[in-house]
Short mmCIF file of C-alpha atoms and ligand atoms in Angstrom, two decimals:
data_model
loop_
_atom_site.label_atom_id
_atom_site.label_comp_id
_atom_site.label_asym_id
_atom_site.label_seq_id
_atom_site.Cartn_x
_atom_site.Cartn_y
_atom_site.Cartn_z
CA MET A 15 -5.63 35.53 23.67
CA THR A 16 -3.59 37.51 21.62
CA ALA A 17 -3.30 36.26 17.37
CA LYS A 18 0.16 35.69 16.58
CA THR A 19 0.93 39.27 14.77
CA HIS A 20 3.19 39.06 11.53
CA ASP A 21 6.02 41.66 10.26
CA LEU A 22 3.45 42.24 6.73
CA VAL A 23 0.49 40.74 5.41
CA LEU A 24 -0.52 40.61 1.85
CA ALA A 25 -4.13 39.89 1.79
CA GLY A 26 -6.51 39.27 -0.76
CA ALA A 27 -4.40 38.29 -3.80
CA ARG A 28 -4.48 34.91 -5.54
CA VAL A 29 -1.82 32.67 -3.82
CA LEU A 30 -0.41 30.45 -6.24
CA ASP A 31 1.98 27.64 -5.14
CA PRO A 32 3.29 24.57 -7.72
CA GLU A 33 4.37 22.14 -5.11
CA THR A 34 0.68 22.35 -3.60
CA GLY A 35 -1.05 23.69 -6.60
CA HIS A 36 -3.12 25.69 -4.58
CA ASP A 37 -4.26 28.17 -6.43
CA ALA A 38 -6.97 30.17 -4.29
CA VAL A 39 -7.48 33.86 -2.80
CA ALA A 40 -5.85 33.50 0.46
CA ASN A 41 -3.10 36.37 2.80
CA VAL A 42 -0.02 35.81 3.69
CA GLY A 43 2.00 36.20 6.72
CA VAL A 44 5.63 37.03 6.76
CA THR A 45 7.87 37.80 9.86
CA GLY A 46 11.20 38.35 9.40
CA ALA A 47 12.49 36.19 5.75
CA THR A 48 10.14 33.57 6.45
CA ILE A 49 6.91 32.99 5.61
CA THR A 50 4.68 32.81 8.08
CA ALA A 51 1.27 31.92 7.46
CA VAL A 52 -1.03 31.08 4.43
CA SER A 53 -5.06 31.40 5.76
CA PRO A 54 -7.82 31.90 4.00
CA GLY A 55 -8.60 33.25 7.22
CA PRO A 56 -7.64 37.63 7.80
CA LEU A 57 -4.34 37.31 9.75
CA GLU A 58 -3.57 40.44 11.94
CA GLY A 59 0.30 42.34 10.90
CA ARG A 60 2.25 45.21 11.65
CA GLU A 61 1.71 45.89 8.37
CA THR A 62 -1.25 45.01 5.81
CA LEU A 63 -0.44 45.92 1.85
CA ASP A 64 -3.86 45.30 -0.08
CA VAL A 65 -2.93 43.15 -2.98
CA SER A 66 -6.20 41.51 -3.82
CA GLY A 67 -7.02 41.73 -7.85
CA LEU A 68 -3.18 39.96 -8.18
CA VAL A 69 -1.30 37.29 -8.04
CA LEU A 70 1.10 36.07 -5.47
CA ALA A 71 3.91 33.41 -5.98
CA PRO A 72 7.47 32.28 -5.01
CA GLY A 73 9.98 34.69 -6.90
CA TRP A 74 11.52 33.40 -10.22
CA ILE A 75 15.13 31.54 -9.85
CA ASP A 76 16.66 32.78 -12.55
CA LEU A 77 19.62 29.69 -12.48
CA HIS A 78 21.64 31.26 -15.60
CA SER A 79 22.31 34.49 -14.26
CA HIS A 80 25.63 36.84 -15.22
CA SER A 81 24.33 39.73 -14.34
CA HIS A 82 26.39 40.11 -11.60
CA THR A 83 26.10 43.74 -10.40
CA VAL A 84 23.30 45.49 -7.69
CA ALA A 85 22.38 47.37 -11.45
CA GLY A 86 21.80 43.84 -13.35
CA HIS A 87 19.97 42.67 -10.59
CA ARG A 88 17.36 46.23 -10.14
CA LEU A 89 16.72 45.42 -14.24
CA GLN A 90 16.25 41.18 -12.68
CA ALA A 91 13.51 42.14 -9.70
CA LEU A 92 11.78 44.47 -12.51
CA ASP A 93 11.26 41.09 -14.06
CA GLY A 94 9.93 39.53 -11.10
CA VAL A 95 13.44 37.61 -9.97
CA THR A 96 14.08 36.92 -6.22
CA THR A 97 17.32 34.57 -6.56
CA ALA A 98 19.97 35.44 -9.36
CA LEU A 99 22.82 32.39 -9.51
CA ASP A 100 25.41 32.17 -12.09
CA LEU A 101 25.26 28.41 -12.65
CA GLU A 102 26.97 28.08 -16.23
CA ALA A 103 30.25 29.82 -16.81
CA GLY A 104 30.64 29.97 -12.79
CA VAL A 105 33.22 31.63 -11.39
CA ALA A 106 36.63 30.10 -10.28
CA PRO A 107 37.78 31.05 -7.58
CA VAL A 108 34.33 30.99 -6.32
CA GLY A 109 34.84 33.11 -2.50
CA GLU A 110 36.23 35.84 -4.99
CA ALA A 111 32.99 35.79 -6.28
CA TYR A 112 30.97 35.79 -2.88
CA ASP A 113 33.30 37.75 -1.28
CA ALA A 114 32.63 40.35 -3.43
CA ALA A 115 28.77 40.20 -3.69
CA GLY A 116 28.89 40.01 0.20
CA ALA A 117 31.07 43.29 0.48
CA GLU A 118 29.18 45.30 -1.62
CA GLY A 119 25.37 43.96 -0.80
CA ARG A 120 23.10 42.46 -3.39
CA PRO A 121 19.07 43.46 -3.95
CA LEU A 122 18.91 39.74 -5.31
CA ASN A 123 20.10 36.14 -3.04
CA TYR A 124 23.22 35.07 -5.15
CA GLY A 125 25.27 32.07 -6.08
CA PHE A 126 28.27 31.06 -8.29
CA SER A 127 28.86 27.07 -9.82
CA ALA A 128 32.85 26.01 -9.79
CA SER A 129 33.50 27.06 -13.25
CA TRP A 130 35.03 24.46 -15.43
CA ALA A 131 36.55 26.42 -18.39
CA GLN A 132 38.24 29.32 -15.69
CA ALA A 133 39.79 27.04 -14.05
CA ARG A 134 41.13 25.51 -18.03
CA MET A 135 42.30 28.88 -18.31
CA THR A 136 44.46 28.91 -15.29
CA ALA A 137 45.54 25.09 -15.48
CA VAL A 138 46.00 24.42 -19.05
CA GLY A 139 46.12 27.81 -20.49
CA GLY A 140 48.45 29.71 -17.92
CA LEU A 141 46.55 32.56 -17.90
CA PRO A 142 46.55 34.77 -14.07
CA PRO A 143 43.81 32.84 -12.15
CA GLY A 144 40.59 35.21 -11.00
CA GLY A 145 39.10 38.27 -12.11
CA GLY A 146 34.90 37.09 -12.26
CA LEU A 147 33.21 37.08 -15.73
CA ALA A 148 34.96 40.00 -17.26
CA ALA A 149 38.48 38.41 -16.96
CA GLY A 150 36.38 34.79 -18.01
CA LEU A 151 34.63 36.89 -20.93
CA SER A 152 38.08 37.95 -22.62
CA HIS A 153 40.05 34.71 -22.64
CA LEU A 154 36.77 33.33 -23.99
CA GLY A 155 38.10 32.78 -27.28
CA ASN A 156 41.95 32.24 -26.24
CA PRO A 157 43.00 29.06 -27.83
CA ALA A 158 45.58 29.06 -25.10
CA TRP A 159 42.99 27.70 -22.48
CA GLN A 160 41.09 25.61 -25.05
CA ARG A 161 44.18 22.97 -26.21
CA ALA A 162 44.48 19.57 -24.65
CA ALA A 163 45.88 18.67 -21.94
CA THR A 164 48.68 16.90 -20.31
CA PRO A 165 47.77 14.52 -17.17
CA ARG A 166 49.95 17.16 -15.16
CA GLN A 167 47.39 19.56 -16.03
CA LEU A 168 44.30 17.62 -15.44
CA ASP A 169 45.49 17.04 -12.36
CA ALA A 170 45.97 20.67 -11.53
CA LEU A 171 42.42 21.43 -12.99
CA PHE A 172 40.60 19.51 -11.17
CA GLU A 173 42.04 20.47 -7.39
CA LEU A 174 40.98 23.94 -8.62
CA ILE A 175 37.11 22.30 -9.32
CA ARG A 176 37.46 20.18 -5.89
CA ALA A 177 38.64 23.28 -4.01
CA ASP A 178 35.82 25.72 -5.34
CA LEU A 179 33.95 22.82 -4.49
CA ALA A 180 35.46 22.40 -0.86
CA ALA A 181 34.47 26.58 -1.35
CA GLY A 182 30.46 26.41 -1.73
CA ALA A 183 30.26 26.31 -5.24
CA LEU A 184 26.83 25.41 -6.22
CA GLY A 185 28.37 22.55 -8.67
CA ILE A 186 30.08 22.76 -11.45
CA GLY A 187 29.76 24.93 -14.60
CA MET A 188 30.82 23.50 -17.99
CA LEU A 189 31.52 25.89 -21.26
CA VAL A 190 32.27 23.17 -23.28
CA GLY A 191 30.83 24.73 -26.24
CA TYR A 192 33.30 27.31 -26.35
CA ALA A 193 36.19 24.66 -26.26
CA PRO A 194 34.62 22.69 -28.69
CA ARG A 195 37.93 20.46 -29.67
CA VAL A 196 38.69 19.16 -25.30
CA ALA A 197 39.06 15.60 -24.82
CA PRO A 198 35.14 14.08 -24.63
CA GLU A 199 37.07 11.48 -22.02
CA GLU A 200 37.46 15.07 -19.60
CA TYR A 201 33.98 16.29 -19.54
CA LEU A 202 32.95 12.43 -18.66
CA ALA A 203 35.66 12.65 -15.70
CA VAL A 204 34.30 16.37 -14.32
CA ALA A 205 30.76 14.80 -14.72
CA GLY A 206 31.96 12.06 -12.62
CA LEU A 207 33.87 13.78 -10.24
CA ALA A 208 30.07 16.21 -9.76
CA ALA A 209 28.65 12.85 -9.38
CA GLU A 210 30.79 12.45 -6.63
CA ALA A 211 30.43 15.62 -4.96
CA GLY A 212 27.00 15.05 -5.50
CA VAL A 213 26.35 18.11 -7.28
CA PRO A 214 24.63 19.24 -11.10
CA THR A 215 26.32 20.04 -13.88
CA TYR A 216 25.60 22.49 -16.01
CA THR A 217 26.66 22.74 -20.13
CA HIS A 218 26.70 25.07 -22.55
CA ALA A 219 26.52 22.08 -24.99
CA ARG A 220 29.23 21.47 -27.83
CA ASP A 221 28.00 21.45 -31.14
CA LEU A 222 25.52 19.38 -32.29
CA VAL A 223 26.98 16.84 -35.58
CA GLU A 224 24.48 19.02 -37.74
CA GLN A 225 26.27 21.86 -36.89
CA THR A 226 29.93 20.70 -36.89
CA PRO A 227 30.91 17.03 -39.10
CA ASP A 228 33.37 16.27 -37.40
CA THR A 229 32.41 17.78 -33.78
CA PRO A 230 34.68 14.82 -31.31
CA ILE A 231 31.25 14.27 -29.59
CA ASP A 232 27.89 15.18 -31.11
CA GLY A 233 26.87 17.94 -28.09
CA ALA A 234 23.72 16.58 -26.71
CA THR A 235 24.88 12.88 -27.03
CA GLU A 236 27.56 14.01 -24.56
CA VAL A 237 25.15 15.54 -21.82
CA ALA A 238 22.76 12.40 -21.99
CA GLN A 239 25.88 9.54 -22.04
CA ALA A 240 27.35 12.18 -19.44
CA ALA A 241 23.89 11.16 -17.41
CA ALA A 242 23.33 7.88 -17.67
CA ALA A 243 27.12 7.08 -17.76
CA THR A 244 28.13 9.26 -14.25
CA GLY A 245 24.51 9.00 -12.58
CA ALA A 246 25.68 12.59 -12.19
CA HIS A 247 22.85 15.56 -12.77
CA MET A 248 22.87 16.80 -15.71
CA HIS A 249 21.32 20.61 -16.60
CA TYR A 250 21.69 21.71 -19.96
CA CYS A 251 21.47 25.35 -20.24
CA HIS A 252 19.10 27.62 -23.07
CA VAL A 253 19.18 24.85 -24.98
CA ASN A 254 16.74 26.81 -27.04
CA SER A 255 19.96 28.80 -29.06
CA THR A 256 22.85 25.35 -28.81
CA SER A 257 19.77 23.63 -30.13
CA LEU A 258 18.45 25.46 -33.34
CA ARG A 259 16.56 23.88 -35.93
CA GLN A 260 17.84 20.51 -34.00
CA VAL A 261 15.87 21.10 -30.94
CA ASP A 262 13.20 18.75 -31.70
CA ARG A 263 15.76 16.14 -32.17
CA VAL A 264 17.65 17.23 -29.05
CA LEU A 265 14.51 17.66 -26.60
CA THR A 266 13.37 14.40 -28.07
CA LEU A 267 17.53 12.34 -27.14
CA ILE A 268 16.60 14.17 -23.87
CA GLU A 269 13.09 12.67 -22.56
CA ARG A 270 14.24 9.34 -23.47
CA VAL A 271 17.09 9.42 -21.58
CA ARG A 272 15.45 10.92 -18.24
CA ALA A 273 12.48 8.22 -18.73
CA GLU A 274 15.57 5.95 -18.96
CA GLY A 275 15.98 7.03 -15.26
CA ALA A 276 18.90 9.59 -16.33
CA ARG A 277 19.27 13.20 -13.99
CA VAL A 278 18.95 15.73 -17.17
CA SER A 279 17.48 18.94 -16.61
CA THR A 280 16.55 21.53 -19.45
CA GLU A 281 16.25 25.19 -19.81
CA ALA A 282 15.34 28.32 -22.29
CA TYR A 283 14.49 31.59 -23.13
CA PRO A 284 12.01 33.07 -25.29
CA TYR A 285 14.64 34.74 -27.80
CA GLY A 286 15.53 33.96 -31.19
CA ALA A 287 19.25 35.94 -30.39
CA GLY A 288 22.27 34.82 -28.57
CA MET A 289 24.74 37.10 -26.76
CA THR A 290 28.06 36.39 -26.17
CA GLY A 291 31.88 37.66 -26.73
CA ILE A 292 32.44 38.13 -30.08
CA GLY A 293 35.88 36.29 -29.60
CA ALA A 294 34.05 33.33 -28.79
CA THR A 295 35.31 30.23 -31.31
CA PHE A 296 32.08 29.44 -32.77
CA LEU A 297 31.97 32.96 -33.89
CA ALA A 298 34.84 32.87 -36.23
CA ALA A 299 33.88 33.93 -39.85
CA GLU A 300 34.35 30.79 -41.07
CA LEU A 301 32.36 28.92 -39.12
CA LEU A 302 28.97 30.88 -39.06
CA GLY A 303 28.02 28.83 -42.10
CA ARG A 304 27.48 26.62 -39.76
CA ARG A 305 24.25 27.78 -37.58
CA GLY A 306 22.81 29.34 -40.86
CA ILE A 307 23.74 33.09 -40.47
CA ARG A 308 26.80 35.22 -41.15
CA PRO A 309 28.64 38.31 -40.10
CA ASP A 310 25.71 40.32 -40.53
CA SER A 311 23.79 38.37 -38.10
CA ILE A 312 26.33 40.07 -35.37
CA VAL A 313 25.86 43.05 -33.62
CA TYR A 314 28.58 44.28 -31.50
CA ALA A 315 27.43 45.95 -28.24
CA PRO A 316 29.61 48.74 -27.76
CA THR A 317 29.00 51.07 -30.47
CA GLY A 318 25.74 48.77 -31.81
CA GLU A 319 27.43 48.27 -35.43
CA ARG A 320 26.56 45.20 -37.43
CA VAL A 321 28.88 43.96 -38.36
CA ALA A 322 29.17 44.14 -42.10
CA ASP A 323 31.60 41.77 -43.60
CA ALA A 324 34.38 38.79 -42.37
CA ALA A 325 37.20 40.99 -42.55
CA ARG A 326 35.35 43.96 -40.05
CA LEU A 327 34.18 40.91 -37.69
CA GLY A 328 38.02 39.30 -37.54
CA GLU A 329 39.20 42.78 -36.56
CA LEU A 330 36.74 43.10 -33.85
CA ARG A 331 37.79 39.61 -33.14
CA ALA A 332 40.77 41.00 -32.62
CA THR A 333 40.95 44.06 -30.76
CA ASP A 334 37.90 43.19 -27.98
CA PRO A 335 37.35 39.06 -27.50
CA GLY A 336 35.33 39.95 -24.61
CA GLY A 337 32.98 42.54 -26.01
CA LEU A 338 30.10 41.66 -26.29
CA ALA A 339 27.45 40.75 -28.91
CA ILE A 340 24.26 40.19 -30.07
CA VAL A 341 23.66 37.32 -32.11
CA HIS A 342 20.90 37.02 -34.28
CA PHE A 343 20.34 33.06 -35.48
CA LEU A 344 16.22 32.50 -35.36
CA ASP A 345 14.15 35.21 -36.79
CA GLU A 346 11.46 36.33 -34.28
CA ASP A 347 9.38 37.39 -36.88
CA VAL A 348 9.65 33.90 -39.00
CA PRO A 349 6.99 31.36 -37.86
CA ALA A 350 9.44 28.10 -38.55
CA ASP A 351 11.76 30.35 -36.17
CA VAL A 352 9.63 31.02 -33.39
CA ALA A 353 8.19 26.89 -33.52
CA VAL A 354 11.67 26.05 -32.35
CA ILE A 355 12.04 29.23 -29.44
CA ASP A 356 8.40 27.62 -28.35
CA ARG A 357 9.14 23.80 -28.38
CA ALA A 358 12.30 24.66 -26.39
CA LEU A 359 10.60 26.92 -23.84
CA LEU A 360 7.80 24.24 -23.75
CA GLY A 361 9.41 20.55 -23.58
CA GLU A 362 8.19 18.88 -20.87
CA ASP A 363 9.69 20.35 -17.22
CA THR A 364 11.97 23.11 -19.81
CA VAL A 365 13.08 25.42 -16.68
CA ILE A 366 12.85 29.13 -17.32
CA GLY A 367 16.53 30.66 -17.00
CA SER A 368 17.31 33.84 -18.30
CA ASP A 369 21.10 33.77 -19.55
CA ALA A 370 21.05 38.03 -18.38
CA MET A 371 24.10 39.50 -19.49
CA PRO A 372 26.14 42.13 -18.02
CA LEU A 373 26.05 45.84 -18.49
CA THR A 374 27.61 47.30 -21.81
CA TRP A 375 28.75 51.00 -21.01
CA THR A 376 28.45 52.89 -24.57
CA GLY A 377 30.29 55.80 -25.02
CA GLY A 378 32.81 55.54 -23.27
CA GLU A 379 32.72 56.22 -19.83
CA ARG A 380 31.25 54.08 -17.00
CA PRO A 381 28.56 55.70 -15.11
CA ASP A 382 28.51 55.35 -11.15
CA PRO A 383 27.02 51.86 -11.10
CA MET A 384 24.25 52.12 -8.52
CA ALA A 385 22.37 55.44 -10.11
CA TRP A 386 19.15 54.88 -10.81
CA PRO A 387 17.77 54.49 -13.74
CA LEU A 388 20.28 53.23 -15.29
CA PRO A 389 21.39 56.25 -16.82
CA PRO A 390 21.37 56.63 -20.65
CA GLY A 391 24.43 54.11 -22.41
CA ALA A 392 24.05 50.89 -21.23
CA VAL A 393 23.30 47.58 -23.42
CA THR A 394 23.04 44.48 -22.70
CA HIS A 395 20.47 41.85 -24.51
CA PRO A 396 16.87 42.16 -23.81
CA ARG A 397 16.73 38.74 -21.80
CA THR A 398 18.34 40.20 -19.26
CA ALA A 399 15.88 42.58 -18.60
CA GLY A 400 12.49 40.27 -19.95
CA THR A 401 12.79 36.42 -20.12
CA PHE A 402 10.14 35.55 -16.93
CA SER A 403 7.18 38.38 -17.94
CA LYS A 404 7.62 37.54 -22.00
CA VAL A 405 7.20 33.79 -21.06
CA LEU A 406 4.27 35.27 -18.85
CA ARG A 407 3.23 37.46 -21.56
CA ARG A 408 3.78 35.36 -24.29
CA TYR A 409 2.67 32.07 -22.99
CA VAL A 410 -0.32 32.75 -20.68
CA ARG A 411 -1.70 35.85 -22.13
CA GLU A 412 -1.44 35.58 -25.50
CA THR A 413 -1.09 32.09 -26.82
CA GLY A 414 -2.52 30.65 -23.66
CA ARG A 415 0.17 27.43 -24.12
CA LEU A 416 1.31 27.14 -20.56
CA SER A 417 -1.27 27.58 -17.94
CA LEU A 418 -0.33 30.60 -15.44
CA ILE A 419 0.31 28.35 -12.45
CA GLU A 420 2.30 26.01 -15.01
CA ALA A 421 4.71 28.67 -15.74
CA VAL A 422 5.57 29.91 -12.45
CA ARG A 423 5.96 26.09 -11.52
CA ARG A 424 9.29 26.99 -14.17
CA CYS A 425 10.38 29.79 -13.42
CA SER A 426 10.16 29.01 -9.43
CA LEU A 427 9.82 25.30 -8.24
CA LEU A 428 11.70 23.47 -11.42
CA PRO A 429 15.08 25.55 -10.53
CA ALA A 430 14.54 24.84 -6.54
CA ARG A 431 14.36 21.50 -7.31
CA VAL A 432 18.01 21.05 -9.73
CA LEU A 433 19.64 22.64 -6.64
CA GLU A 434 18.14 21.59 -3.55
CA GLU A 435 19.42 17.76 -3.52
CA SER A 436 22.25 19.31 -2.69
CA VAL A 437 21.55 22.93 -1.29
CA PRO A 438 18.88 21.75 1.28
CA ALA A 439 18.29 25.80 1.61
CA MET A 440 16.88 25.78 -1.98
CA ARG A 441 13.81 23.14 -0.39
CA ARG A 442 12.87 26.56 0.91
CA LYS A 443 12.20 28.27 -1.99
CA GLY A 444 10.05 28.27 -5.38
CA ARG A 445 7.20 27.99 -2.66
CA VAL A 446 4.80 29.61 -0.99
CA GLN A 447 4.28 27.80 2.39
CA THR A 448 4.26 28.90 5.99
CA GLY A 449 7.93 28.13 6.70
CA CYS A 450 9.75 28.92 3.28
CA ASP A 451 11.67 32.24 2.84
CA ALA A 452 9.71 35.02 2.33
CA ASP A 453 11.22 35.84 -1.58
CA LEU A 454 7.92 36.63 -3.36
CA VAL A 455 6.63 38.66 -6.16
CA VAL A 456 3.21 39.92 -6.68
CA PHE A 457 2.02 41.04 -9.90
CA SER A 458 -0.74 41.58 -12.51
CA PRO A 459 -1.42 38.59 -14.94
CA GLY A 460 -3.45 40.88 -17.02
CA VAL A 461 -0.63 43.63 -17.31
CA VAL A 462 2.65 41.96 -16.58
CA SER A 463 4.97 42.27 -19.63
CA ASP A 464 8.36 42.51 -20.29
CA GLN A 465 9.32 45.80 -22.37
CA ALA A 466 13.36 45.40 -23.39
CA THR A 467 14.05 44.83 -26.92
CA TYR A 468 16.57 44.83 -29.03
CA ALA A 469 17.30 48.23 -29.63
CA ASP A 470 16.17 49.00 -26.21
CA SER A 471 17.57 46.54 -24.56
CA THR A 472 17.59 47.76 -20.55
CA ARG A 473 13.68 48.66 -20.57
CA PRO A 474 12.13 47.18 -17.32
CA SER A 475 9.84 45.17 -17.21
CA THR A 476 6.12 46.26 -16.00
CA GLY A 477 3.16 44.74 -13.57
CA TYR A 478 4.83 43.71 -10.90
CA ALA A 479 3.21 45.57 -7.65
CA HIS A 480 5.55 44.16 -5.01
CA VAL A 481 8.61 41.96 -4.78
CA LEU A 482 9.82 40.48 -1.74
CA VAL A 483 13.65 38.75 -1.26
CA GLY A 484 13.87 37.54 2.43
CA GLY A 485 10.74 39.24 3.62
CA ARG A 486 12.40 42.99 2.58
CA HIS A 487 10.76 44.40 -0.61
CA VAL A 488 13.43 45.13 -3.81
CA VAL A 489 10.53 46.79 -5.39
CA ARG A 490 7.16 48.43 -3.94
CA ASP A 491 4.68 49.95 -5.68
CA GLY A 492 6.54 49.12 -9.33
CA GLU A 493 9.29 50.67 -7.81
CA PRO A 494 12.80 49.43 -7.30
CA VAL A 495 13.80 50.02 -3.90
CA LEU A 496 17.53 51.77 -3.74
CA ASP A 497 18.50 50.74 -0.19
CA ALA A 498 17.57 47.35 0.17
CA LEU A 499 19.99 44.72 -0.32
CA PRO A 500 18.20 41.63 1.40
CA GLY A 501 20.10 38.78 -1.18
CA ARG A 502 22.05 36.13 0.79
CA ALA A 503 24.58 34.15 -0.56
CA ILE A 504 23.22 30.87 -1.48
CA ARG A 505 26.17 27.96 -1.00
CA ARG A 506 26.66 24.64 -0.24
ZN1 ZN B 613 26.09 29.82 -22.86
#
């Protein structure tokens, strides 16, 4: 009699499985890309790693990552992420993004939604198709794609979205907040298309009525009504940064329609500032007051310049509309503002999603994109590198407002559940169970922490001993494994 020999045994960790509630010391066997045992008894492995004293959990699944590069993935891997999906913005055509990632290889599993905005840039705005996220960002503030669509343009738009869904897109990304005058009927029709196709939508909501009294529809009401009217699963992206001080009103509305049977999920990240293209419509100087901010609330990432006044803001918006900027909406030193972030993050079943941003290379030249450690000059939003570890530090360890297993659930199982009805592969993620994917994190709950700050935005998080994607180390003994590209496409 020979006992089964696993490729790898992770021995002696406190193993958390948020689906079954398993929270006990166990040994975990991994063979190939799959978990082949979770056992209190000893396991035999070709290799055994002693991980006693540490926590083993399903890897974090980030539904909101605009971090599409190997370097960006490494930063997220060091924050415990094993699957990084761009669902809010998405990409059009989606096949182009899958092909690029597949050809180059990625440390983390990756996937994309169909981008309503980018398809609209082509079908309504007449802008050239493709070009990925960078092209989408550079056109974001261009009024051409935001105008009312003719019936023929709408047909063309829906054709593009249908084609991307047929090409395996993970639902429809809806950046409606960046085209705030679009007809509510169009939004509803896109939700109807998603319901028909059996896929979720992911919305960056329109302005709230408190921010913009003449908005065609209140942003939160729009999401809630679309869920109720069409039956589509509506995912409400970064409910913290679009709701701001109205977060309580927004979440109360969402919780009510959910109780009535509508499918709305919410997501948040634990920071007071946002980051987006400086050319975004809602960053026009004359509109800043609606969100209680001023030009000097904005920091232009390529130079680190705090924008002095409306004239300078106008200049930057004209010369580099896709240039990324940090926007300080809430002050993390002001308790009332922190309470807003907390309310968003601690809402019932809020998914943790980072909104990880691309790296902006300052100083003119673009160094080797595969270099690690990151060459000097890379800047981003600290959420890119730190979201998940900040949740563990602040909400589990420092304030105790989430139990460890509840935080793990919000970082892994809950995001898997948003997708798994339409993407069966996600049923094997977000769990530590025999037969599930060996996407795993092993970390020290007493020390795990974000390190990135607004001033030093690419400092990797610390505290993760091992991060495995499909059974392969992408982080080993706390260090990224530079030749590991085990990430697989998540595709319908
Ligand atoms: Zn957004």
